[in-house]
């Protein structure tokens, strides 16, 4: 009798220096055995290490689990270790050879180290969120820009707002690909979020802060929109998976698995599978937008 693949989850500090956050490390391994045969020593596993975007992490976790369970040749010889810390962290780690793959949730930039290959696997929507006690209708790009750059500072200045008092901006740290994509898409790439904003190191922390702060407004990956949070229509279009897939919702950015040079070995096989297999596309379709 053969056991099905299983995944184990542990935690440990992320790679690099002391400024990194502690992150979940996900070790995914397939184990095969028989009930009647004597145990056989397992072959050494190839470890694919990843670090980077907290937005990409849920997708690559599901893809890695599906990859192991798919029965691809050599599937039981691969182990995935995932750490987070932001897209810029992933880029730095992969460029310096610390990890096999950097998970990145923004477009490639001229300032990125040379020799990197951005292997696109999906697109993702960024949603603007408010506390459930302060639902808003729709915001134009100019209104979003005015709020997040600090020109509009009080909820009394925002049509339809139910909150009172000052606007509490919740943003992301400088290493965040979501923050970079937000600036590019919603702020026109020429402005930055106000220095008065509270900065958080992950989508989850932005989510929980907005959920527990009546006067807060922030932005997260669509996959982090949970029951109770209110998403704001952007330019009259709701931030939903359907609207993002149709192209109506414009707050969309790419997800990439970044390698130093062209991917090779087990990483190449995994990336090719993630980009082209029906099984991977089915995973992407649940909360994200397929590349094609």
Coordinates of C-alpha atoms in Angstrom, one line a residue:
X1 CA 0.0 0.0 0.0
X2 CA 1.4 3.4 -1.0
X3 CA 1.1 6.5 1.2
X4 CA 0.1 9.7 -0.5
X5 CA 2.5 12.7 -0.4
X6 CA 2.3 14.9 2.7
X7 CA 3.7 18.2 3.7
X8 CA 5.2 19.3 7.0
X9 CA 5.3 22.8 8.3
X10 CA 8.0 24.2 10.7
X11 CA 9.3 27.6 11.6
X12 CA 12.8 29.1 11.8
X13 CA 14.5 32.4 11.3
X14 CA 14.7 33.6 7.7
X15 CA 18.1 33.8 5.8
X16 CA 20.3 36.8 6.1
X17 CA 20.9 39.4 8.7
X18 CA 19.0 40.5 11.8
X19 CA 16.7 42.9 10.0
X20 CA 14.8 40.0 8.5
X21 CA 11.5 39.0 10.0
X22 CA 11.0 35.5 11.4
X23 CA 9.1 33.6 8.7
X24 CA 7.4 30.4 8.1
X25 CA 9.6 27.7 6.6
X26 CA 7.6 25.1 4.6
X27 CA 9.3 21.9 4.0
X28 CA 7.4 19.8 1.5
X29 CA 8.4 16.2 1.0
X30 CA 6.7 13.1 -0.6
X31 CA 7.2 9.9 1.3
X32 CA 6.5 6.5 -0.3
X33 CA 6.4 3.1 1.5
X34 CA 4.9 -0.3 1.4
X35 CA 3.2 -2.2 4.1
X36 CA 4.9 -5.5 3.5
X37 CA 8.4 -4.7 2.1
X38 CA 11.3 -3.9 4.4
X39 CA 12.2 -0.1 4.6
X40 CA 14.5 1.1 1.8
X41 CA 16.9 4.0 2.4
X42 CA 15.4 7.1 0.6
X43 CA 17.4 8.8 -2.1
X44 CA 18.9 12.2 -1.2
X45 CA 16.5 15.0 -1.9
X46 CA 17.3 18.2 -3.8
X47 CA 16.3 21.2 -1.8
X48 CA 14.8 24.2 -3.7
X49 CA 15.1 27.2 -1.4
X50 CA 12.9 30.3 -1.9
X51 CA 12.6 33.7 -0.2
X52 CA 10.8 36.9 -0.9
X53 CA 7.3 38.2 -1.3
X54 CA 4.6 37.6 1.3
X55 CA 2.0 37.9 -1.5
X56 CA 3.6 35.2 -3.6
X57 CA 4.1 32.8 -0.6
X58 CA 0.6 31.4 -0.5
X59 CA 0.6 30.6 -4.3
X60 CA 4.0 29.0 -4.3
X61 CA 3.1 27.0 -1.2
X62 CA 0.1 25.5 -3.0
X63 CA 2.0 25.0 -6.2
X64 CA 4.8 23.1 -4.4
X65 CA 2.3 20.9 -2.7
X66 CA 0.5 20.1 -6.0
X67 CA 3.8 19.5 -7.7
X68 CA 4.9 16.9 -5.2
X69 CA 1.5 15.2 -5.3
X70 CA 1.4 15.2 -9.1
X71 CA 3.7 12.2 -9.6
X72 CA 6.1 14.1 -11.8
X73 CA 9.4 12.2 -12.4
X74 CA 11.6 12.7 -9.4
X75 CA 8.8 14.3 -7.4
X76 CA 9.9 12.5 -4.2
X77 CA 13.5 13.8 -4.6
X78 CA 12.5 17.4 -4.1
X79 CA 12.1 19.4 -0.9
X80 CA 10.9 23.0 -0.9
X81 CA 12.0 25.5 1.8
X82 CA 10.1 28.8 1.8
X83 CA 11.0 32.0 3.7
X84 CA 9.6 35.4 3.3
X85 CA 10.7 39.0 3.9
X86 CA 9.6 41.0 0.9
X87 CA 10.3 41.0 -2.9
X88 CA 13.5 43.0 -2.5
X89 CA 14.8 40.4 0.0
X90 CA 14.1 37.6 -2.5
X91 CA 15.9 39.5 -5.2
X92 CA 18.9 40.2 -3.0
X93 CA 19.0 36.6 -1.8
X94 CA 18.9 35.0 -5.2
X95 CA 21.4 37.4 -6.7
X96 CA 23.9 36.5 -4.0
X97 CA 23.2 32.8 -4.3
X98 CA 21.6 32.4 -0.9
X99 CA 18.4 30.8 -2.4
X100 CA 17.5 29.0 -5.5
X101 CA 14.5 31.2 -6.3
X102 CA 13.4 34.7 -5.3
X103 CA 9.7 35.2 -5.1
X104 CA 8.8 38.6 -6.5
X105 CA 5.5 40.5 -6.7
X106 CA 6.5 43.4 -8.9
X107 CA 7.9 44.1 -12.3
X108 CA 11.6 44.0 -13.0
X109 CA 13.4 47.3 -12.3
X110 CA 16.5 49.0 -13.7
X111 CA 18.0 49.0 -10.2
X112 CA 17.7 45.2 -9.9
X113 CA 21.1 43.3 -10.0
X114 CA 22.1 42.1 -13.5
X115 CA 21.8 38.5 -14.7
X116 CA 18.4 37.8 -13.1
X117 CA 15.6 36.1 -15.0
X118 CA 12.0 36.9 -14.0
X119 CA 10.0 33.7 -14.7
X120 CA 6.4 34.9 -14.6
X121 CA 3.9 32.5 -13.2
X122 CA 0.7 34.5 -12.5
X123 CA -0.8 38.0 -12.0
X124 CA -2.4 39.3 -8.8
X125 CA -4.8 42.1 -7.9
X126 CA -4.0 44.6 -5.2
X127 CA -7.1 45.7 -3.3
X128 CA -7.5 48.9 -1.3
X129 CA -9.1 48.0 2.1
X130 CA -10.9 49.8 4.9
X131 CA -12.3 48.8 8.3
X132 CA -15.8 47.2 8.1
X133 CA -17.2 50.2 10.1
X134 CA -16.0 52.5 7.3
X135 CA -17.1 51.2 3.9
X136 CA -16.5 53.4 1.0
X137 CA -17.9 53.4 -2.5
X138 CA -15.4 54.1 -5.2
X139 CA -12.2 56.1 -5.4
X140 CA -10.6 57.7 -8.4
X141 CA -6.8 57.5 -8.9
X142 CA -6.6 61.1 -7.9
X143 CA -8.5 60.4 -4.6
X144 CA -6.3 57.4 -3.9
X145 CA -3.2 59.5 -4.6
X146 CA -4.4 62.3 -2.4
X147 CA -5.2 60.0 0.6
X148 CA -2.0 57.9 0.5
X149 CA 0.4 60.7 -0.1
X150 CA -1.1 62.6 2.8
X151 CA -2.7 65.5 1.0
X152 CA -6.1 64.3 2.3
X153 CA -5.7 63.7 6.0
X154 CA -9.2 63.6 7.5
X155 CA -12.1 61.3 6.7
X156 CA -14.4 64.3 6.6
X157 CA -12.7 65.1 3.3
X158 CA -13.6 61.8 1.8
X159 CA -17.1 61.5 0.3
X160 CA -19.1 58.7 1.8
X161 CA -16.8 57.9 4.7
X162 CA -18.4 56.9 8.0
X163 CA -15.2 57.2 10.0
X164 CA -14.3 60.4 11.7
X165 CA -11.0 62.0 12.7
X166 CA -7.7 61.5 10.9
X167 CA -7.0 58.9 8.2
X168 CA -4.6 56.2 9.5
X169 CA -2.5 55.0 6.6
X170 CA -1.3 51.4 6.7
X171 CA 1.5 50.7 4.2
X172 CA 4.3 48.2 3.6
X173 CA 8.1 48.2 4.3
X174 CA 10.6 49.3 1.7
X175 CA 11.4 45.7 0.7
X176 CA 7.8 45.0 -0.3
X177 CA 6.9 44.3 -3.9
X178 CA 3.3 45.1 -3.1
X179 CA 4.4 48.6 -2.0
X180 CA 6.4 49.0 -5.2
X181 CA 3.5 47.9 -7.4
X182 CA 1.0 50.1 -5.4
X183 CA 3.2 53.1 -6.1
X184 CA 3.5 52.3 -9.7
X185 CA -0.2 51.5 -10.3
X186 CA -2.1 53.7 -7.9
X187 CA 0.3 56.6 -7.4
X188 CA 1.6 56.9 -11.0
X189 CA 5.1 55.8 -10.1
X190 CA 6.1 59.4 -9.3
X191 CA 4.9 59.7 -5.7
X192 CA 5.4 57.8 -2.4
X193 CA 3.1 56.9 0.4
X194 CA 3.2 59.5 3.2
X195 CA 6.0 59.2 5.8
X196 CA 3.3 59.3 8.5
X197 CA 2.0 55.8 7.4
X198 CA 2.4 52.8 9.6
X199 CA 4.6 50.3 7.8
X200 CA 4.0 46.6 8.1
X201 CA 6.3 43.8 7.0
X202 CA 3.5 41.5 5.5
X203 CA 0.1 41.4 3.9
X204 CA -1.2 39.7 7.0
X205 CA -0.2 42.5 9.3
X206 CA -1.8 45.1 7.1
X207 CA -4.9 43.0 7.0
X208 CA -5.1 42.6 10.7
X209 CA -4.3 46.2 11.5
X210 CA -7.0 47.6 9.1
X211 CA -9.5 45.0 10.5
X212 CA -8.9 46.3 14.0
X213 CA -8.6 50.1 13.4
X214 CA -11.7 52.0 12.5
X215 CA -9.9 54.9 10.8
X216 CA -7.4 52.8 8.8
X217 CA -7.0 52.3 5.1
X218 CA -4.4 50.1 3.5
X219 CA -3.7 47.7 0.6
X220 CA -3.2 44.0 0.3
X221 CA -3.0 41.2 -2.2
X222 CA -6.5 39.9 -3.2
X223 CA -5.8 36.6 -1.5
X224 CA -5.5 38.4 1.8
X225 CA -9.0 40.0 1.7
X226 CA -10.9 38.2 4.4
X227 CA -14.5 38.3 5.7
X228 CA -15.2 41.7 7.4
X229 CA -12.7 43.8 5.4
X230 CA -14.1 46.2 3.0
X231 CA -12.6 46.6 -0.5
X232 CA -12.9 49.9 -2.3
X233 CA -13.9 50.1 -5.9
X234 CA -11.0 51.6 -7.9
X235 CA -12.1 53.9 -10.7
X236 CA -15.6 52.4 -10.4
X237 CA -14.5 48.8 -10.6
X238 CA -14.6 46.3 -7.7
X239 CA -11.5 44.5 -6.7
X240 CA -12.6 40.9 -7.5
X241 CA -10.9 38.0 -9.1
X242 CA -13.5 38.1 -11.9
X243 CA -12.8 41.7 -12.7
X244 CA -9.1 41.2 -12.5
X245 CA -9.2 38.3 -14.9
X246 CA -11.4 40.2 -17.4
X247 CA -9.0 43.2 -17.4
X248 CA -11.6 45.6 -16.0
X249 CA -9.8 46.0 -12.7
X250 CA -6.5 47.8 -13.3
X251 CA -4.8 47.2 -10.0
X252 CA -2.9 44.1 -11.2
X253 CA 0.8 43.2 -11.0
X254 CA 2.9 40.1 -12.0
X255 CA 4.2 37.3 -9.8
X256 CA 7.6 35.9 -10.8
X257 CA 10.0 33.2 -9.7
X258 CA 13.3 34.9 -10.1
X259 CA 16.5 33.0 -10.8
X260 CA 20.2 33.9 -11.2
X261 CA 20.5 33.2 -14.9
X262 CA 18.3 30.8 -16.7
X263 CA 16.8 28.2 -14.3
X264 CA 18.4 24.7 -14.3
X265 CA 18.0 21.3 -12.7
X266 CA 15.0 20.7 -10.4
X267 CA 14.2 24.5 -10.2
X268 CA 13.8 24.5 -14.0
X269 CA 11.5 21.5 -13.9
X270 CA 9.4 23.1 -11.2
X271 CA 9.2 26.5 -12.9
X272 CA 8.3 24.9 -16.3
X273 CA 5.6 22.9 -14.6
X274 CA 4.2 26.0 -12.8
X275 CA 4.1 27.9 -16.0
X276 CA 2.6 25.3 -18.3
X277 CA 0.8 22.4 -16.6
X278 CA -3.0 22.2 -16.3
X279 CA -2.6 21.3 -12.6
X280 CA -0.7 24.5 -11.9
X281 CA -3.2 26.6 -13.8
X282 CA -6.0 25.1 -11.7
X283 CA -4.2 26.3 -8.6
X284 CA -3.6 29.8 -10.0
X285 CA -7.2 30.1 -11.1
X286 CA -8.5 29.8 -7.5
X287 CA -7.2 33.3 -6.3
X288 CA -4.9 34.6 -9.0
X289 CA -4.9 35.3 -12.7
X290 CA -3.1 32.9 -15.1
X291 CA -0.4 34.3 -17.4
X292 CA -2.2 33.0 -20.5

